[in-house]
CSV table of C-alpha atoms in Angstrom, one decimal:
chain,number,residue,atom,x,y,z
A,1,MET,CA,215.4,-78.3,28.7
A,2,ASN,CA,215.2,-77.6,32.4
A,3,ASN,CA,212.4,-78.8,34.7
A,4,GLU,CA,210.8,-75.3,34.9
A,5,THR,CA,210.6,-75.0,31.1
A,6,ALA,CA,209.2,-78.5,30.8
A,7,SER,CA,206.5,-77.9,33.4
A,8,LYS,CA,205.4,-74.7,31.5
A,9,GLU,CA,205.1,-76.7,28.3
A,10,THR,CA,203.2,-79.6,30.0
A,11,ILE,CA,199.5,-79.2,30.3
A,12,LEU,CA,198.7,-82.6,31.8
A,13,GLU,CA,200.9,-85.0,33.7
A,14,ILE,CA,199.7,-88.4,35.0
A,15,ARG,CA,201.8,-89.9,37.7
A,16,ASP,CA,201.5,-93.6,38.8
A,17,LEU,CA,197.7,-93.7,38.1
A,18,LYS,CA,195.9,-96.8,39.3
A,19,VAL,CA,192.2,-97.6,38.9
A,20,ASN,CA,190.9,-100.4,41.1
A,21,ILE,CA,187.5,-102.0,40.6
A,22,LYS,CA,186.0,-104.1,43.4
A,23,THR,CA,184.3,-107.3,42.2
A,24,ASP,CA,182.9,-110.4,44.0
A,25,GLU,CA,186.1,-112.3,43.0
A,26,GLY,CA,188.4,-109.6,44.3
A,27,THR,CA,190.0,-106.3,43.3
A,28,LEU,CA,190.5,-105.9,39.6
A,29,THR,CA,193.4,-103.4,38.9
A,30,ALA,CA,192.4,-102.2,35.4
A,31,VAL,CA,195.0,-99.4,35.3
A,32,ARG,CA,198.3,-100.3,36.9
A,33,GLY,CA,200.6,-97.3,37.3
A,34,VAL,CA,200.2,-95.2,34.2
A,35,ASN,CA,202.6,-92.3,33.7
A,36,LEU,CA,201.9,-89.9,30.8
A,37,THR,CA,202.6,-86.2,29.9
A,38,ILE,CA,200.8,-84.1,27.4
A,39,LYS,CA,202.4,-80.9,26.1
A,40,LYS,CA,200.6,-77.8,25.1
A,41,GLY,CA,199.3,-78.0,21.5
A,42,GLU,CA,200.4,-81.6,20.9
A,43,THR,CA,198.4,-84.7,20.1
A,44,LEU,CA,199.2,-87.8,22.1
A,45,GLY,CA,198.0,-91.1,20.8
A,46,LEU,CA,197.0,-93.7,23.5
A,47,VAL,CA,197.0,-97.1,21.7
A,48,GLY,CA,196.1,-100.6,22.7
A,49,GLU,CA,193.6,-103.3,22.2
A,50,SER,CA,190.1,-103.3,23.8
A,51,GLY,CA,190.1,-103.7,27.5
A,52,CYS,CA,193.6,-102.5,28.2
A,53,GLY,CA,192.4,-99.5,30.3
A,54,LYS,CA,192.5,-96.6,27.8
A,55,SER,CA,188.9,-95.3,28.5
A,56,LEU,CA,189.3,-95.8,32.2
A,57,THR,CA,192.4,-93.7,32.2
A,58,SER,CA,190.7,-90.9,30.2
A,59,LYS,CA,187.6,-90.9,32.4
A,60,ALA,CA,189.8,-90.7,35.5
A,61,ILE,CA,191.1,-87.4,34.2
A,62,LEU,CA,187.6,-86.0,34.3
A,63,GLY,CA,186.5,-87.9,37.4
A,64,ILE,CA,183.6,-89.6,35.6
A,65,ASN,CA,184.4,-93.3,36.1
A,66,ASP,CA,181.8,-95.5,37.8
A,67,LYS,CA,181.5,-95.4,41.6
A,68,LYS,CA,183.0,-98.8,41.8
A,69,CYS,CA,186.2,-97.5,40.2
A,70,LYS,CA,188.7,-96.1,42.7
A,71,ALA,CA,191.5,-94.0,41.2
A,72,GLU,CA,194.9,-93.5,43.0
A,73,GLY,CA,197.9,-91.5,42.0
A,74,GLU,CA,198.2,-88.0,40.6
A,75,ILE,CA,196.7,-86.2,37.6
A,76,ILE,CA,198.3,-82.8,37.5
A,77,PHE,CA,196.5,-80.3,35.2
A,78,ASP,CA,197.6,-76.7,34.4
A,79,ALA,CA,194.2,-75.1,35.1
A,80,GLU,CA,193.5,-71.5,34.3
A,81,ASN,CA,191.7,-70.8,37.5
A,82,LEU,CA,193.4,-73.2,39.9
A,83,GLY,CA,197.0,-73.3,38.6
A,84,ARG,CA,198.7,-76.7,38.6
A,85,VAL,CA,196.3,-78.9,40.5
A,86,ASN,CA,195.9,-82.6,41.2
A,87,LEU,CA,192.5,-83.4,39.7
A,88,LEU,CA,192.2,-86.6,41.8
A,89,SER,CA,192.3,-84.5,45.0
A,90,LEU,CA,189.2,-82.5,44.0
A,91,ASN,CA,185.7,-83.4,45.0
A,92,PRO,CA,184.2,-85.1,41.8
A,93,ARG,CA,181.0,-83.3,42.4
A,94,GLY,CA,182.5,-80.0,43.6
A,95,LYS,CA,182.7,-76.6,42.0
A,96,GLU,CA,186.4,-76.7,41.3
A,97,ILE,CA,186.3,-79.9,39.1
A,98,ARG,CA,183.1,-78.6,37.4
A,99,SER,CA,185.0,-75.4,36.4
A,100,VAL,CA,187.5,-77.7,34.6
A,101,ARG,CA,185.3,-80.5,33.3
A,102,GLY,CA,183.6,-79.5,30.1
A,103,LYS,CA,185.3,-76.1,30.0
A,104,GLN,CA,189.0,-76.6,30.1
A,105,ILE,CA,189.0,-80.4,29.5
A,106,SER,CA,186.3,-81.8,27.3
A,107,MET,CA,185.7,-85.3,25.8
A,108,ILE,CA,184.3,-86.8,22.7
A,109,PHE,CA,182.9,-90.2,23.6
A,110,GLN,CA,183.0,-93.4,21.5
A,111,GLU,CA,179.4,-93.8,20.3
A,112,PRO,CA,177.7,-90.7,18.9
A,113,MET,CA,174.5,-92.6,18.4
A,114,VAL,CA,174.0,-93.0,22.2
A,115,ALA,CA,175.9,-89.9,23.5
A,116,PHE,CA,172.9,-87.6,23.0
A,117,SER,CA,169.6,-87.7,24.9
A,118,PRO,CA,166.7,-88.5,22.5
A,119,MET,CA,164.5,-86.2,24.6
A,120,TYR,CA,166.2,-82.9,23.8
A,121,THR,CA,167.2,-81.1,20.6
A,122,ILE,CA,170.8,-81.0,19.5
A,123,GLY,CA,171.0,-77.3,20.1
A,124,ASN,CA,169.6,-77.6,23.6
A,125,GLN,CA,172.3,-80.2,24.5
A,126,ILE,CA,175.2,-78.2,23.0
A,127,ASN,CA,173.8,-75.1,24.7
A,128,GLU,CA,174.0,-76.7,28.1
A,129,ALA,CA,177.8,-76.3,28.3
A,130,THR,CA,177.6,-72.8,26.8
A,131,LEU,CA,175.1,-71.6,29.4
A,132,LEU,CA,177.0,-73.3,32.3
A,133,HIS,CA,180.5,-72.0,31.4
A,134,ILE,CA,180.3,-69.0,29.1
A,135,THR,CA,177.1,-66.9,29.4
A,136,ARG,CA,173.7,-66.9,31.1
A,137,ASP,CA,172.2,-65.0,28.2
A,138,LYS,CA,170.2,-67.6,26.1
A,139,LYS,CA,170.3,-65.5,22.9
A,140,LYS,CA,174.1,-65.1,23.1
A,141,ALA,CA,174.5,-68.7,24.0
A,142,ARG,CA,172.5,-69.8,21.0
A,143,GLU,CA,174.8,-67.6,18.8
A,144,ILE,CA,177.9,-69.2,20.2
A,145,SER,CA,176.6,-72.7,19.8
A,146,LEU,CA,175.5,-72.0,16.2
A,147,ASP,CA,178.9,-70.6,15.4
A,148,VAL,CA,180.6,-73.7,16.6
A,149,MET,CA,178.1,-76.0,14.7
A,150,LYS,CA,179.1,-74.1,11.5
A,151,LYS,CA,182.8,-74.5,12.3
A,152,VAL,CA,182.5,-78.3,12.5
A,153,GLY,CA,180.8,-78.4,9.1
A,154,ILE,CA,177.1,-78.8,10.1
A,155,ALA,CA,175.2,-77.5,7.1
A,156,ASN,CA,172.1,-75.3,7.6
A,157,ALA,CA,173.0,-75.0,11.3
A,158,GLU,CA,170.0,-72.9,12.2
A,159,LYS,CA,167.6,-75.6,11.2
A,160,ARG,CA,169.8,-78.4,12.6
A,161,TYR,CA,169.9,-76.6,16.0
A,162,ASP,CA,166.3,-77.4,16.6
A,163,GLN,CA,166.3,-81.0,15.4
A,164,TYR,CA,166.5,-84.1,17.5
A,165,PRO,CA,169.3,-86.7,17.4
A,166,HIS,CA,167.3,-89.2,15.5
A,167,GLU,CA,167.1,-86.7,12.6
A,168,PHE,CA,170.9,-86.7,12.3
A,169,SER,CA,173.1,-89.3,10.4
A,170,GLY,CA,176.0,-90.9,12.2
A,171,GLY,CA,178.5,-88.5,10.7
A,172,MET,CA,176.4,-85.5,11.5
A,173,LEU,CA,176.0,-86.7,15.1
A,174,GLN,CA,179.8,-87.1,15.4
A,175,ARG,CA,180.2,-83.5,14.2
A,176,ALA,CA,177.6,-82.3,16.8
A,177,LEU,CA,179.4,-84.2,19.5
A,178,ILE,CA,182.6,-82.5,18.5
A,179,ALA,CA,180.8,-79.1,18.6
A,180,MET,CA,179.6,-79.9,22.1
A,181,ALA,CA,183.1,-80.7,23.2
A,182,LEU,CA,184.6,-77.5,21.5
A,183,VAL,CA,182.0,-75.0,22.4
A,184,CYS,CA,184.0,-73.8,25.4
A,185,SER,CA,187.3,-73.7,23.6
A,186,PRO,CA,188.9,-76.3,25.9
A,187,ARG,CA,192.7,-76.5,26.6
A,188,LEU,CA,192.6,-80.3,26.4
A,189,LEU,CA,190.4,-82.5,24.2
A,190,ILE,CA,190.0,-86.2,25.0
A,191,ALA,CA,188.9,-88.0,21.9
A,192,ASP,CA,187.9,-91.6,22.8
A,193,GLU,CA,187.8,-93.5,19.5
A,194,PRO,CA,185.8,-90.7,17.9
A,195,THR,CA,185.6,-92.3,14.5
A,196,THR,CA,184.8,-95.9,15.4
A,197,ALA,CA,181.2,-95.9,14.2
A,198,LEU,CA,181.9,-94.0,11.0
A,199,ASP,CA,182.6,-95.2,7.5
A,200,VAL,CA,186.1,-94.5,6.0
A,201,THR,CA,185.1,-91.4,4.1
A,202,ILE,CA,183.5,-89.7,7.1
A,203,GLN,CA,186.4,-90.8,9.3
A,204,ALA,CA,188.8,-88.9,7.0
A,205,GLN,CA,186.6,-85.8,7.1
A,206,ILE,CA,186.3,-85.9,10.9
A,207,LEU,CA,190.1,-86.4,11.4
A,208,GLU,CA,190.9,-83.4,9.1
A,209,LEU,CA,188.3,-81.4,11.0
A,210,MET,CA,189.9,-82.2,14.3
A,211,LYS,CA,193.4,-81.2,13.0
A,212,SER,CA,192.0,-77.9,11.6
A,213,LEU,CA,190.1,-77.1,14.8
A,214,GLN,CA,193.2,-77.9,16.9
A,215,LYS,CA,195.1,-75.2,15.1
A,216,ASP,CA,192.2,-72.7,15.5
A,217,PHE,CA,191.7,-73.4,19.2
A,218,GLY,CA,195.4,-74.1,20.1
A,219,MET,CA,194.4,-77.1,22.2
A,220,SER,CA,196.1,-80.3,23.1
A,221,ILE,CA,194.5,-83.7,22.2
A,222,LEU,CA,194.6,-87.1,23.9
A,223,PHE,CA,193.6,-89.3,21.0
A,224,ILE,CA,192.5,-92.8,22.2
A,225,THR,CA,192.3,-95.5,19.5
A,226,HIS,CA,193.3,-99.0,18.4
A,227,ASP,CA,193.6,-97.9,14.8
A,228,LEU,CA,197.3,-97.5,14.0
A,229,GLY,CA,196.6,-95.9,10.6
A,230,THR,CA,194.7,-93.1,12.4
A,231,VAL,CA,197.5,-92.6,14.9
A,232,ALA,CA,200.1,-92.1,12.1
A,233,ARG,CA,197.9,-89.4,10.6
A,234,MET,CA,196.9,-87.6,13.8
A,235,CYS,CA,199.5,-87.9,16.5
A,236,ASP,CA,202.8,-86.3,17.5
A,237,ARG,CA,203.6,-88.9,20.1
A,238,VAL,CA,202.3,-92.4,20.9
A,239,ALA,CA,202.0,-94.3,24.1
A,240,VAL,CA,201.3,-98.0,23.8
A,241,MET,CA,199.2,-99.5,26.5
A,242,TYR,CA,198.8,-103.2,27.5
A,243,LEU,CA,197.0,-104.6,30.5
A,244,GLY,CA,196.7,-101.3,32.3
A,245,ARG,CA,200.3,-100.2,31.8
A,246,ILE,CA,202.3,-98.1,29.3
A,247,VAL,CA,204.8,-100.5,27.7
A,248,GLU,CA,206.3,-98.1,25.1
A,249,SER,CA,206.3,-94.4,24.4
A,250,ALA,CA,207.9,-92.4,21.6
A,251,PRO,CA,207.3,-89.8,18.9
A,252,ALA,CA,205.0,-91.2,16.2
A,253,VAL,CA,207.6,-91.4,13.5
A,254,GLU,CA,210.0,-93.2,15.9
A,255,ILE,CA,207.4,-95.7,17.0
A,256,TYR,CA,206.7,-96.7,13.4
A,257,LYS,CA,210.3,-96.6,12.2
A,258,ASN,CA,211.8,-98.4,15.2
A,259,PRO,CA,209.2,-100.3,17.4
A,260,GLN,CA,210.9,-102.1,20.2
A,261,HIS,CA,208.4,-103.8,22.6
A,262,PRO,CA,207.2,-107.2,21.3
A,263,TYR,CA,203.6,-106.0,21.8
A,264,THR,CA,204.1,-102.8,19.7
A,265,ARG,CA,205.7,-104.9,17.0
A,266,GLY,CA,202.7,-107.2,17.1
A,267,LEU,CA,200.3,-104.3,16.7
A,268,ILE,CA,202.2,-102.9,13.7
A,269,GLY,CA,202.7,-106.3,12.2
A,270,SER,CA,198.9,-107.0,12.3
A,271,VAL,CA,198.2,-104.0,10.0
A,272,HIS,CA,197.7,-104.9,6.3
A,273,LYS,CA,200.3,-103.1,4.1
A,274,ILE,CA,200.2,-102.2,0.5
A,275,GLY,CA,202.2,-104.7,-1.6
A,276,THR,CA,201.6,-107.6,0.8
A,277,LYS,CA,201.2,-110.9,-1.1
A,278,ALA,CA,197.7,-112.5,-0.9
A,279,GLN,CA,199.0,-115.7,0.7
A,280,GLU,CA,200.9,-113.9,3.4
A,281,ARG,CA,199.2,-114.0,6.8
A,282,LEU,CA,199.1,-111.0,9.1
A,283,PHE,CA,201.0,-111.3,12.4
A,284,SER,CA,199.0,-112.4,15.4
A,285,SER,CA,200.3,-112.5,19.0
A,286,GLU,CA,199.6,-115.9,20.6
A,287,GLY,CA,197.2,-116.2,23.5
A,288,THR,CA,194.8,-113.6,25.0
A,289,VAL,CA,195.0,-110.7,27.3
A,290,PRO,CA,194.8,-112.0,30.9
A,291,LEU,CA,192.2,-110.7,33.3
A,292,ALA,CA,193.7,-108.0,35.6
A,293,LEU,CA,192.6,-109.8,38.7
A,294,ASN,CA,195.0,-111.3,41.2
A,295,LEU,CA,197.8,-111.0,38.6
A,296,PRO,CA,201.1,-112.8,39.3
A,297,ALA,CA,204.4,-110.9,39.5
A,298,GLY,CA,206.3,-110.1,36.4
A,299,CYS,CA,205.5,-108.6,33.0
A,300,GLY,CA,201.9,-108.8,31.9
A,301,PHE,CA,202.9,-109.8,28.4
A,302,TYR,CA,205.0,-112.7,29.6
A,303,ASP,CA,202.7,-115.5,28.5
A,304,ARG,CA,202.3,-114.1,25.0
A,305,CYS,CA,205.9,-112.9,24.3
A,306,SER,CA,208.2,-114.8,22.0
A,307,ARG,CA,211.2,-113.1,23.6
A,308,ARG,CA,210.4,-113.8,27.3
A,309,ILE,CA,213.2,-114.6,29.7
A,310,ASP,CA,212.3,-117.2,32.2
A,311,GLY,CA,213.3,-116.3,35.7
A,312,VAL,CA,213.3,-112.6,34.9
A,313,CYS,CA,210.2,-111.6,32.9
A,314,ASN,CA,207.9,-113.7,35.1
A,315,VAL,CA,209.5,-112.5,38.4
A,316,TYR,CA,210.1,-108.7,38.1
A,317,ASP,CA,207.9,-105.9,36.8
A,318,PRO,CA,209.6,-104.0,34.0
A,319,GLN,CA,209.6,-100.2,34.3
A,320,LEU,CA,209.8,-97.7,31.5
A,321,VAL,CA,213.5,-97.1,30.6
A,322,ASP,CA,214.7,-94.2,28.3
A,323,ILE,CA,216.6,-95.5,25.3
A,324,GLY,CA,217.1,-92.2,23.6
A,325,GLN,CA,215.2,-90.1,21.0
A,326,GLU,CA,212.4,-89.5,23.6
A,327,HIS,CA,211.8,-93.3,23.3
A,328,GLN,CA,210.8,-95.2,26.5
A,329,ILE,CA,210.2,-98.9,26.8
A,330,ALA,CA,209.3,-101.4,29.5
A,331,CYS,CA,210.8,-104.7,28.4
A,332,PHE,CA,213.7,-106.6,29.9
A,333,ALA,CA,214.6,-108.4,26.7
A,334,CYS,CA,214.8,-105.1,24.7
A,335,THR,CA,216.7,-103.0,27.2
A,336,GLY,CA,219.2,-105.6,28.4
A,337,CYS,CA,218.4,-104.6,32.0
A,338,PRO,CA,217.2,-107.9,33.5
A,339,TYR,CA,216.0,-106.6,36.9
A,340,GLY,CA,214.5,-103.1,36.2
A,341,LYS,CA,215.9,-99.6,36.3
A,342,GLY,CA,218.5,-100.5,38.9
A,343,GLY,CA,219.9,-103.5,37.0
A,344,LYS,CA,222.0,-105.9,39.0
A,345,GLU,CA,222.5,-103.4,41.8
A,346,GLU,CA,218.7,-103.4,42.4
A,347,LYS,CA,218.9,-107.3,42.5
A,348,ALA,CA,221.7,-107.2,45.0
A,349,ASN,CA,219.9,-104.8,47.3
A,350,GLU,CA,216.8,-107.0,47.6
């Protein structure tokens, strides 16, 4: 596939994204050089434990991180009205980003219970996006919002439209949140752990709903989660994130069949499997995630890795290396490249 064809199929490309947060103790680099691509119509799973920078990465796309967060790098989006544009170069309060945010890129947030204002009806809050991006006609906007509410499985939508968030169950609030995100038929949907607060039965319903709506709307999805079972069910490709960096990326089938990075193996090994004996313990990586503040040189997983190479892993930063089958990994022990992409030549040129 040539570069021109690849660029046409790519709806979002993140290049060397960094998110720095100023604190009293110094600058905390929560996202440290993330590179990602999302193709049209595909679902990319962004996986990692809490605090690894998944949500900060997704919010940087929309420019809605806290003022203390400073994003650097490039986020190239194939916008209908702007062409291929670097979203980080746009004024976060300007008209251009507002024409993208909520209309072409929308987001389902983690907690449906707190995502809605208790002061306004559900219909009023869904209608806000409809009136802003689609039509100024309130009657027509109501019809569009009701239609989307019905599509996401909200029964008796006409009555529910005028109810307040406290009158909805958790599952119904999640459906309403999805309706709000989809009302403008976005090209890219960011789903930030959309089923975290739901029971298993409702989770399954919401996931099936999202897959069905993806086909209807022809949209791409960035699915953020720490639930590997959900990833296997939802995603075409998977990017594993640790301490603000992508450490492994591959098609979903490949990542489960042939995990390479020690951290990825640890994540998969920590999942309970059918047929496991009662006395068998689940795998647990030793140590804890270090604070991304004044980090030393080397791999961020060095202190927790059973395969670490002293003098290499604690000195050089591993970069993503293509090992075939669209599989990339950032690990010296796994790639046999002890000094990075350039190998020994890079070492010699220092």
